[in-house]
Short mmCIF file of C-alpha atoms in Angstrom, two decimals:
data_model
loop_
_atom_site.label_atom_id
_atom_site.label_comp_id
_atom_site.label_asym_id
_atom_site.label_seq_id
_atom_site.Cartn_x
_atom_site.Cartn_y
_atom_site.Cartn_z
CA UNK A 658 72.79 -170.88 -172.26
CA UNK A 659 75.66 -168.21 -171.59
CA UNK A 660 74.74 -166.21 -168.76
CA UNK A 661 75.00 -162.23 -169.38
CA UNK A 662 78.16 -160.58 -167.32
CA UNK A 663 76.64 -158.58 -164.54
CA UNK A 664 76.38 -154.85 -165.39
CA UNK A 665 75.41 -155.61 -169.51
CA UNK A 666 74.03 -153.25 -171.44
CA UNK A 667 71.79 -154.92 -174.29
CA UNK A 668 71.73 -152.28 -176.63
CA UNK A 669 69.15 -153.78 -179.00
CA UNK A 670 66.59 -153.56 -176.53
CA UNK A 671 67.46 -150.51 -176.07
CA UNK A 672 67.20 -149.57 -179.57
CA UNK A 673 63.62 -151.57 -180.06
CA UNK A 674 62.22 -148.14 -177.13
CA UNK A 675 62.92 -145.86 -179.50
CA UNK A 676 59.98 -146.36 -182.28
CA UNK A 677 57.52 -146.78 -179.09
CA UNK A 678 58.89 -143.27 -177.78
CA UNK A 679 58.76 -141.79 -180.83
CA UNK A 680 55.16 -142.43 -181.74
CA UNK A 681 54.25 -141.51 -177.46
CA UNK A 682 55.76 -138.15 -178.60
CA UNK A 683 54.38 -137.86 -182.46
CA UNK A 684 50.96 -138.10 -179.79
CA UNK A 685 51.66 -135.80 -177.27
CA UNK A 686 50.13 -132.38 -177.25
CA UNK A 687 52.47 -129.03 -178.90
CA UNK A 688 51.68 -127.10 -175.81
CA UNK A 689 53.56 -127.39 -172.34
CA UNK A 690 52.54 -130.99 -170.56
CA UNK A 691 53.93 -129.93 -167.25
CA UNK A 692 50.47 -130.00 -165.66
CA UNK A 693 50.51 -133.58 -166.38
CA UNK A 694 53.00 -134.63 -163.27
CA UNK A 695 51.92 -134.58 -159.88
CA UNK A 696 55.37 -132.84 -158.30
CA UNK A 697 54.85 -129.95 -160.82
CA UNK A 698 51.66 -129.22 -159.38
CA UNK A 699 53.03 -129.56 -155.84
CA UNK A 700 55.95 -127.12 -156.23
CA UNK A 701 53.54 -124.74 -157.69
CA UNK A 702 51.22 -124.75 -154.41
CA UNK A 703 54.30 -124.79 -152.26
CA UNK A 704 56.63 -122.17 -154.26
CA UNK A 705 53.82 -119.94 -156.06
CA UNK A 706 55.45 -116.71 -157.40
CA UNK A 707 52.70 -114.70 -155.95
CA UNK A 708 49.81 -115.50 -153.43
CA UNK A 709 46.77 -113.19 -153.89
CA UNK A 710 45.22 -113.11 -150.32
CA UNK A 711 42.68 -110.83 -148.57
CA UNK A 712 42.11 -109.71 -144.93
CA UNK A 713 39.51 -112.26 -142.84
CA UNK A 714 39.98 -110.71 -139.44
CA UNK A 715 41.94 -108.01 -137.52
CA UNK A 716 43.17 -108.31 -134.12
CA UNK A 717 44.03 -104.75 -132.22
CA UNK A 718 47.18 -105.09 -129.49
CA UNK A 719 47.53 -101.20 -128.80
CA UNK A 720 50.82 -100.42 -130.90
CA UNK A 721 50.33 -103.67 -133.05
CA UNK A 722 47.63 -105.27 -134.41
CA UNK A 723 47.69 -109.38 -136.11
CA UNK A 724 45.94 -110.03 -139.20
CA UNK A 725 44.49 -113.11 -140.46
CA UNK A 726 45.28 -113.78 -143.99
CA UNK A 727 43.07 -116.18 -145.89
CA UNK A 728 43.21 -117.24 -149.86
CA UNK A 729 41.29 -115.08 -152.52
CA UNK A 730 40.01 -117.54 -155.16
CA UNK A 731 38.43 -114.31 -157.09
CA UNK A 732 42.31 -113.72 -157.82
CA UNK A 733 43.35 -117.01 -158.81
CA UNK A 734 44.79 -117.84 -155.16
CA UNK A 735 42.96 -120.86 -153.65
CA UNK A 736 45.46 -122.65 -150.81
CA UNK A 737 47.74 -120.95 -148.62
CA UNK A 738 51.51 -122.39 -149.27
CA UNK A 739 52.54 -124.68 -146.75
CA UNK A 740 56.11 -122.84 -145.00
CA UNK A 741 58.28 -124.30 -141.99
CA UNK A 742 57.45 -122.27 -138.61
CA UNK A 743 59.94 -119.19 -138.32
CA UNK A 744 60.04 -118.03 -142.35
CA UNK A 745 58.13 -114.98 -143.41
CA UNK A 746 55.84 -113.67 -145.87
CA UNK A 747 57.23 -110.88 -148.49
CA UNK A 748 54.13 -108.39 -148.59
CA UNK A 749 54.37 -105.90 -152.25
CA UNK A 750 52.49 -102.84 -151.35
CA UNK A 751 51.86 -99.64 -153.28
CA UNK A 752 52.30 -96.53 -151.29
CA UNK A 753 51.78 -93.14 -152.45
CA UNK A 754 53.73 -93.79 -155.64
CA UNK A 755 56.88 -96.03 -153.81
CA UNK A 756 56.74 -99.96 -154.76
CA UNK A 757 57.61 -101.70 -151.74
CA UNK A 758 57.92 -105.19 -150.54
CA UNK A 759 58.42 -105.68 -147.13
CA UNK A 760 58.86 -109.15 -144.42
CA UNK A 761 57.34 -109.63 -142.25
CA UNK A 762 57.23 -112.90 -139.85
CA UNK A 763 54.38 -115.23 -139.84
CA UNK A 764 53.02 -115.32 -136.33
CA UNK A 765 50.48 -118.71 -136.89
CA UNK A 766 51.44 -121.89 -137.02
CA UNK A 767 51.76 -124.32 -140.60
CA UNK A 768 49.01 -126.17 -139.50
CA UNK A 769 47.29 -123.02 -139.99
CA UNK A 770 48.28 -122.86 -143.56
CA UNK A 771 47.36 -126.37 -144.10
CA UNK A 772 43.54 -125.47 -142.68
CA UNK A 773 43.61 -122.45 -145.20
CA UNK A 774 44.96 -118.73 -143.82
CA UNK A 775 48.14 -116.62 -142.32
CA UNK A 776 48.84 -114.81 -139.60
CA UNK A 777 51.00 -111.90 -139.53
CA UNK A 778 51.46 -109.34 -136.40
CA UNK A 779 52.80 -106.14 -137.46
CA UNK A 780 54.31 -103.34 -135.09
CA UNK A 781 54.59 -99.54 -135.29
CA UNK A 782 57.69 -98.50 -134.95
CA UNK A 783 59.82 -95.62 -135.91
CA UNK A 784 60.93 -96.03 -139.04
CA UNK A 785 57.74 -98.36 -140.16
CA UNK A 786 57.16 -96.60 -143.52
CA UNK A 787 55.29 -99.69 -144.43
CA UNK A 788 54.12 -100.63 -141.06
CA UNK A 789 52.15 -97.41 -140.77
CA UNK A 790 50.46 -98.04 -143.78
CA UNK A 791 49.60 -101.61 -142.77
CA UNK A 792 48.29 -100.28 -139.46
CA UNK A 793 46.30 -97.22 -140.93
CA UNK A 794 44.91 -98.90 -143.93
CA UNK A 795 44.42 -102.15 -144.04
CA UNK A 796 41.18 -103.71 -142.97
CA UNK A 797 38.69 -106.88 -143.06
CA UNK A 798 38.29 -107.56 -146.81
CA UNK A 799 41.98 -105.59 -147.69
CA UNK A 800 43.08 -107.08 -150.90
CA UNK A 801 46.96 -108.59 -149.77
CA UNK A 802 49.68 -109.97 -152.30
CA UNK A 803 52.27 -111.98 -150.59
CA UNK A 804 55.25 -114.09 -152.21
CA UNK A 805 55.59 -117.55 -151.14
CA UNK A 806 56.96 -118.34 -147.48
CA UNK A 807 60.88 -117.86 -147.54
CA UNK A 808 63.75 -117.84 -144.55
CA UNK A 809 66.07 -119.84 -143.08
CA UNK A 810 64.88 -118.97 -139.37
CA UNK A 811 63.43 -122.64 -138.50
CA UNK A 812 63.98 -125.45 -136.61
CA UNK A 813 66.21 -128.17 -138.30
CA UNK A 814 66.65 -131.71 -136.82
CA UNK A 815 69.96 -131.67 -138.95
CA UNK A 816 71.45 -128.73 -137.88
CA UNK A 817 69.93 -127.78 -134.32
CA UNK A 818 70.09 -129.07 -131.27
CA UNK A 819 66.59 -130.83 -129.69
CA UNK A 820 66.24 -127.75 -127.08
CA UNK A 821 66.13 -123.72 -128.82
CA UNK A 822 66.40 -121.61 -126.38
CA UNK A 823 64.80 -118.35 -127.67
CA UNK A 824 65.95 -114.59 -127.37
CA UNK A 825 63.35 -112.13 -128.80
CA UNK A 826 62.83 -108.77 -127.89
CA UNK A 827 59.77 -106.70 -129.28
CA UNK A 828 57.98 -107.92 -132.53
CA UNK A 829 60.82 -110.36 -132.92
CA UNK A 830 58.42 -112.61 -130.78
CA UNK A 831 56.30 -113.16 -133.59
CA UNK A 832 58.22 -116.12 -135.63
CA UNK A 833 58.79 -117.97 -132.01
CA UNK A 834 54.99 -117.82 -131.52
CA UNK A 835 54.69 -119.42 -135.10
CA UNK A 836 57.41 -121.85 -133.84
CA UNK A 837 55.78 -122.73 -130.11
CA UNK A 838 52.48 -123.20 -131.81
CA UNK A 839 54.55 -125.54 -134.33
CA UNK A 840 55.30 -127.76 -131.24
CA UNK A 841 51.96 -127.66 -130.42
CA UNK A 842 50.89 -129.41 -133.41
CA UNK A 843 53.81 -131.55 -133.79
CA UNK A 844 54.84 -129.96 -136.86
CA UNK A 845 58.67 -129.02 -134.80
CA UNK A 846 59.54 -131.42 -132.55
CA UNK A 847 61.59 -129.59 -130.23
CA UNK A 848 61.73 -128.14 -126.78
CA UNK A 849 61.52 -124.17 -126.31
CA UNK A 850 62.72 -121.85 -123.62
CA UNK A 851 61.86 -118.39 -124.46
CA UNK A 852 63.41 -115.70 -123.28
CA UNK A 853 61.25 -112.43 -124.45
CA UNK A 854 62.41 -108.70 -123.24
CA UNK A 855 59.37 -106.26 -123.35
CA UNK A 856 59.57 -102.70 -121.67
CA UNK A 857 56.53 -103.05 -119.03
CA UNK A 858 53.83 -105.78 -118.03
CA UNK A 859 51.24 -103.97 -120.05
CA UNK A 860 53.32 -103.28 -123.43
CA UNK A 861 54.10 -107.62 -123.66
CA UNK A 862 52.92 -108.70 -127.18
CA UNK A 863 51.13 -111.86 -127.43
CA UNK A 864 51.35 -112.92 -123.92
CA UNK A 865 47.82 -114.10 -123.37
CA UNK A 866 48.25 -116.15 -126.69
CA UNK A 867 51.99 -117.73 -125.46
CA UNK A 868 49.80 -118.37 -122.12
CA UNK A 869 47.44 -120.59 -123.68
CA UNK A 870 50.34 -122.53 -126.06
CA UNK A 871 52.26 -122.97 -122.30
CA UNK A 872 48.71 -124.42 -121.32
CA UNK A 873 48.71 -126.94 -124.18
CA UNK A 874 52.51 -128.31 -124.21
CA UNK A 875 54.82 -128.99 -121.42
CA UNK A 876 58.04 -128.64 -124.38
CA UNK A 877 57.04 -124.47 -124.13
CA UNK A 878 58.76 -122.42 -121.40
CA UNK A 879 58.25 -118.48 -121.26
CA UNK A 880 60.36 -115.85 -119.20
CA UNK A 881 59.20 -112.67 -119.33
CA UNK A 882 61.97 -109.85 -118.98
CA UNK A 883 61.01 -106.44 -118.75
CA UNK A 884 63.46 -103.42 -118.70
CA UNK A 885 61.87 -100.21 -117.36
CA UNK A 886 59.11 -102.07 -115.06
CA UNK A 887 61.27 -102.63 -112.12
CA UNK A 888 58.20 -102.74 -109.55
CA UNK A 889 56.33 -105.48 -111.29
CA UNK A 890 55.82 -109.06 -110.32
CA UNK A 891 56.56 -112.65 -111.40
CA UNK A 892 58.81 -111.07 -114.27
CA UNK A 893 62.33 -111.11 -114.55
CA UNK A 894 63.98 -107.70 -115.04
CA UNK A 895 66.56 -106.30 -116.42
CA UNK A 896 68.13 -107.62 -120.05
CA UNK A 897 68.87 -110.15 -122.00
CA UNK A 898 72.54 -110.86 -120.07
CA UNK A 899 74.62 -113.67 -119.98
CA UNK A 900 73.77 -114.16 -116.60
CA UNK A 901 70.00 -114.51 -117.50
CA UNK A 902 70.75 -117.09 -120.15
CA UNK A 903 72.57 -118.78 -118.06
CA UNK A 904 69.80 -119.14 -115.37
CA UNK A 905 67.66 -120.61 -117.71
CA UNK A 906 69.31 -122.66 -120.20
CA UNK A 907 68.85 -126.28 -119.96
CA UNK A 908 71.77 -129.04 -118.89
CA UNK A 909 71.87 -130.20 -121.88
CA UNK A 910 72.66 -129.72 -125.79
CA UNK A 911 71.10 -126.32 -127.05
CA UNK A 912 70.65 -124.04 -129.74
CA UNK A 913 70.44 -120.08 -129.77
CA UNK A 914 67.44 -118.17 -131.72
CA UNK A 915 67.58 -114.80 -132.03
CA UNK A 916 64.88 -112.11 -133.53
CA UNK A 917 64.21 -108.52 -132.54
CA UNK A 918 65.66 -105.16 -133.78
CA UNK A 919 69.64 -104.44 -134.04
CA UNK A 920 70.22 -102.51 -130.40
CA UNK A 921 69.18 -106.21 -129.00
CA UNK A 922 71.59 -107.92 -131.16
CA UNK A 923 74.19 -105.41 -130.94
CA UNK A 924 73.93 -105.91 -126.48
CA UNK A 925 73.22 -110.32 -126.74
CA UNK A 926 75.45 -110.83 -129.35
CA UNK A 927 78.58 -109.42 -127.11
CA UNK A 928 76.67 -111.90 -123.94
CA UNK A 929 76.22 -114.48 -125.86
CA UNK A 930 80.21 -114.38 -126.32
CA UNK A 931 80.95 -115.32 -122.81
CA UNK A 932 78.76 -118.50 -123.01
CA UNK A 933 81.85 -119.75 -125.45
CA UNK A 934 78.66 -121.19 -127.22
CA UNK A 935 79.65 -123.14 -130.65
CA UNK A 936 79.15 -121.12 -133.66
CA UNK A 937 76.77 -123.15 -134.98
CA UNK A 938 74.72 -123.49 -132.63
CA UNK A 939 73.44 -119.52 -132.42
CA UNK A 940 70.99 -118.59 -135.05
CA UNK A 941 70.44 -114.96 -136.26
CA UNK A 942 66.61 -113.95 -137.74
CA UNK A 943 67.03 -111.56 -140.44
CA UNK A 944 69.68 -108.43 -139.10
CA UNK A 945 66.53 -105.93 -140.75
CA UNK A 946 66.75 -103.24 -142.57
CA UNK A 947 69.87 -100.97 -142.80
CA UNK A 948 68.99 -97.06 -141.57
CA UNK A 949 71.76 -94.55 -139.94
CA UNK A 950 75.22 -95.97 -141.97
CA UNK A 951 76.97 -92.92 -140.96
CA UNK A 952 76.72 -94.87 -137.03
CA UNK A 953 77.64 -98.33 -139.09
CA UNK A 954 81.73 -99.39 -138.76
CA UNK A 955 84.10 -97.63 -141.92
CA UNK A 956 81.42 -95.78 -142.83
CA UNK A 957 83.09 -92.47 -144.97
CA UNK A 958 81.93 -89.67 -143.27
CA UNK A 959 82.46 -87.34 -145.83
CA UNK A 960 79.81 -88.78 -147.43
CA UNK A 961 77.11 -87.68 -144.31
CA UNK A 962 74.18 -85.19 -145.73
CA UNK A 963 75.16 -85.63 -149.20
CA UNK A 964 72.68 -86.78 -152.17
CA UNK A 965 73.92 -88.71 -155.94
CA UNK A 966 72.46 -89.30 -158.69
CA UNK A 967 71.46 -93.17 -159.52
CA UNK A 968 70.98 -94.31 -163.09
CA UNK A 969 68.95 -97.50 -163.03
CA UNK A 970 69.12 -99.73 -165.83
CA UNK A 971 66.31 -101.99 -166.04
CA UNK A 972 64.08 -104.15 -168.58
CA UNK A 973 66.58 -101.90 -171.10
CA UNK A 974 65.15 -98.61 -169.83
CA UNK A 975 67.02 -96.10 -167.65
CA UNK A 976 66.11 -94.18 -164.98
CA UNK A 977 67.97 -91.55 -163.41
CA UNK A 978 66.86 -90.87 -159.65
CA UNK A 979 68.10 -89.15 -156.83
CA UNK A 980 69.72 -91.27 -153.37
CA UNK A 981 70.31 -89.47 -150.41
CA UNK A 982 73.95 -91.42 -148.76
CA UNK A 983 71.57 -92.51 -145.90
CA UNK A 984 68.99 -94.11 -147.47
CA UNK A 985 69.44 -97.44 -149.51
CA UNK A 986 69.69 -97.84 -153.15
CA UNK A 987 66.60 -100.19 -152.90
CA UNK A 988 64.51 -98.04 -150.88
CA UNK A 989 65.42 -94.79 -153.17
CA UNK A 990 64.42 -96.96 -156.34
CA UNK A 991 60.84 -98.11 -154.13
CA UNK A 992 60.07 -94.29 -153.60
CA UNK A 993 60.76 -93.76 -157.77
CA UNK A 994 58.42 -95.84 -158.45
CA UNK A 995 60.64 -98.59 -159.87
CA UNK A 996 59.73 -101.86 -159.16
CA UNK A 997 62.87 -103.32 -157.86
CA UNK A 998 63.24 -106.67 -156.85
CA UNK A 999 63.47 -107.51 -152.57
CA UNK A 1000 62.52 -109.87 -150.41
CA UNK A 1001 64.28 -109.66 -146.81
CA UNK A 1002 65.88 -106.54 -147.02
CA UNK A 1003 68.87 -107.64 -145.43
CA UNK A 1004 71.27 -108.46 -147.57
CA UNK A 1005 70.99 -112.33 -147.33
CA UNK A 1006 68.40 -113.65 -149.49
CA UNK A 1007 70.12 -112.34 -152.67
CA UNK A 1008 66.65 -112.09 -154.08
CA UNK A 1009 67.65 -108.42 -155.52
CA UNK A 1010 70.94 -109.43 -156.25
CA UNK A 1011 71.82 -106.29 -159.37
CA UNK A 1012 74.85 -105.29 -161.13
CA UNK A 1013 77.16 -102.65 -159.97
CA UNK A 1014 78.33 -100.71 -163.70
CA UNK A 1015 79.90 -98.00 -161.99
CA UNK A 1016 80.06 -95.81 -158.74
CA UNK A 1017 80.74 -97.10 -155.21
CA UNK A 1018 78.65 -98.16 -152.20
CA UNK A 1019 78.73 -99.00 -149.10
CA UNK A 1020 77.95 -102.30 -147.81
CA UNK A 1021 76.26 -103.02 -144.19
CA UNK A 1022 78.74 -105.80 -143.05
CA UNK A 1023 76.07 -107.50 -141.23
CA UNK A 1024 74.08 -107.23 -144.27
CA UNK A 1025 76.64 -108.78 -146.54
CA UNK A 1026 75.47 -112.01 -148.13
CA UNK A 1027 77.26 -111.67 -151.36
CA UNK A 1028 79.17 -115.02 -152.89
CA UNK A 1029 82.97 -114.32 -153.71
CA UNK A 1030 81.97 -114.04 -157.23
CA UNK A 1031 79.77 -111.66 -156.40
CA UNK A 1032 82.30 -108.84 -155.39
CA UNK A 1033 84.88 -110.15 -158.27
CA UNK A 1034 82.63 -109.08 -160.57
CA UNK A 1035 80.69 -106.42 -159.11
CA UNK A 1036 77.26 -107.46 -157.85
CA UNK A 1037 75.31 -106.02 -154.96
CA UNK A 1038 72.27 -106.49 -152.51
CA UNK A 1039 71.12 -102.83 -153.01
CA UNK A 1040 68.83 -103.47 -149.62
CA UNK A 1041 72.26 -103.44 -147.33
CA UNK A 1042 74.36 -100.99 -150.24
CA UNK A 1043 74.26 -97.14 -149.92
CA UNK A 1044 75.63 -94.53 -152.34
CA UNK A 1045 79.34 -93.00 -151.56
CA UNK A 1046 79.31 -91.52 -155.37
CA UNK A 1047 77.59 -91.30 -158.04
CA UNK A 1048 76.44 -94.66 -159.29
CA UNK A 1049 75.33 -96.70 -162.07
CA UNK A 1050 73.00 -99.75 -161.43
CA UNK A 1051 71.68 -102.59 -163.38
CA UNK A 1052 68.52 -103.98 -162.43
CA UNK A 1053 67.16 -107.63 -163.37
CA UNK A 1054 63.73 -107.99 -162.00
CA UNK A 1055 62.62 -111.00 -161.21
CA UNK A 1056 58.71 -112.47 -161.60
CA UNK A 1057 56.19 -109.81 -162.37
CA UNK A 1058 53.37 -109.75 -159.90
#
């Protein structure tokens, strides 16, 4: 008997499938079988389009407060989706008219999704339009909608080195507490040297909590630096120099993580510089929301105290609002009442990604994640755009909560 060259096809037994396939399908149901295989079912627990939580507890840190978030089955939401320790939770609130969603970082760690609830920490600040309302409203039982975990700020074995060392300054510490208590559980297997600036002793979020993760794991270093407490003791003082970094960063191979507001990344990103540190190896959180352009680089000042008119095109309705040049076109479509697509509001995720038909804007340059393609052709990140004319915008929502 002839042996078949390797690589053969034998189309007639190819052929003799089809009848068999044929009569499988005749059999199969009309409706969608997607339910049927296992990975559809995962990506739908780990990549839901909305997660309908509520509020279990409330913890109270003076000018903060952490909230535990837990499932609520009543509204279809049974399992927390699992996320990597640094990404964030998109919260969609309703305030006063405006349709807002807003990040924020989740502070527990994915262990703590596995066993069934969030936590996020949120901080007044001074422009917290959303942060107020989280602080002054919500309470045990609040009914929360959150999409599912997103954010590159994590711990990769591929493209970090084994030690972070950490840079945070206010509620910027809250992703690195999700990440220490990662290391903890063994979910990140890395080493972390933290590096947090708070103003005084007594204004330090989460230190009793980064105490007891120090307790548990020997990979977990803290240093407390405090600014305008020159008098207290066992803290460092001072900033976040290049000369502090340098004190504490370890002999060998290491990777920069940065969260906290833009003054602190304005003042360690120009330190950081003298470190002649590999560009890959320093890692921004989210650059936040854009406020004050007129203090941004090439801003047109002409434009300063100024207000256009927006038409918004969206679902094949227009709109026509009014956009002061300081404020965003996202966060002038939120207080219309238009539900506008966002998730970070910083330009990156591309999650509001809308059509530019006519006008101009201005672009944060830090908030710039548009593709080439994107400014070919005229798309924008209306989080990180503001209005230098009059401008025409077309809107493509994404899922409906």
């Amino acid at each position: 008997m002839s042996k078949k060259p390797t690589g053969f096809i034998d189309f007639l037994q190819f052929f003799k499938v089809l009848p068999a396939r044929s009569l499988f399908l005749r059999k199969a149901p009309d409706g969608p079988i997607e339910t049927l295989y296992g990975v559809n079912e995962l990506a739908k627990r780990l990549h839901p389009e909305k997660q309908c939580l509520k509020v279990a507890a409330v913890t109270d840190h003076g000018d903060a407060k952490s909230f535990t978030l837990v499932p609520d089955p009543a509204r279809g939401t049974n399992h927390c989706a699992f996320f990597r320790a640094g990404q964030y939770l998109s919260v969609e609130l309703s305030i006063d008219g405006a349709l807002v969603s807003k990040p924020y970082s989740i502070c527990s760690g994915p262990a703590d999704a596995l066993a069934g609830s969030y936590t996020i920490t949120v901080k007044r600040t001074a422009d917290g339009f959303a942060s107020d309302y989280i602080l002054d409203h919500w309470d045990v039982g609040t009914e929360v909608t959150v999409a599912a975990p997103e954010g590159q700020f994590y711990y990769s074995p591929v493209r970090d080195a084994k030690t972070i060392l950490g840079l945070a300054g206010g509620s910027g510490i809250t992703p690195f507490h999700s990440i220490a208590s990662g290391i903890v559980s063994g979910d990140v297997d890395a080493d972390l040297i933290l590096l947090y600036g708070s103003r005084s002793a007594d204004s330090i979020l989460l230190k009793d909590a980064f105490d007891a993760l120090e307790a548990k794991s020997d990979r977990i270093k803290v240093v407390h630096v405090l600014s305008d407490d020159p008098d207290a003791e066992g803290y460092e003082h001072g900033f976040l120099s290049a000369e502090l970094i340098e004190k504490y960063e370890p002999d060998q191979d290491y990777s920069v993580f940065l969260c906290g507001p833009a003054a602190m990344y304005a003042f360690v990103d120009k330190e950081l510089e003298k470190l002649d540190l590999r560009t890959n190896r320093v890692r921004h959180e989210l650059f936040g929301e854009a406020y004050h352009p007129e203090k941004l680089p090439n801003y047109p000042q002409d434009c300063v105290g100024k207000t256009y008119k927006v038409e918004v095109l969206i679902r094949g309705e227009s709109k026509t609002i009014d956009c002061p040049a300081d404020m965003t076109l996202l966060r002038a479509m939120e207080f219309a009442g238009i539900a506008a697509p966002s998730r970070c509001r910083a330009g990156e995720c591309g999650f509001c990604h809308s059509r530019l038909v006519s006008g101009t804007v201005y672009v944060v340059p830090k908030g710039d994640g548009r593709r080439i393609g994107d400014l070919d052709y005229g798309w924008i990140h209306p989080c990180s755009a503001f209005p230098t004319s009059g401008v025409v915008l077309e809107v493509f929502p994404k899922a409906v909560s």
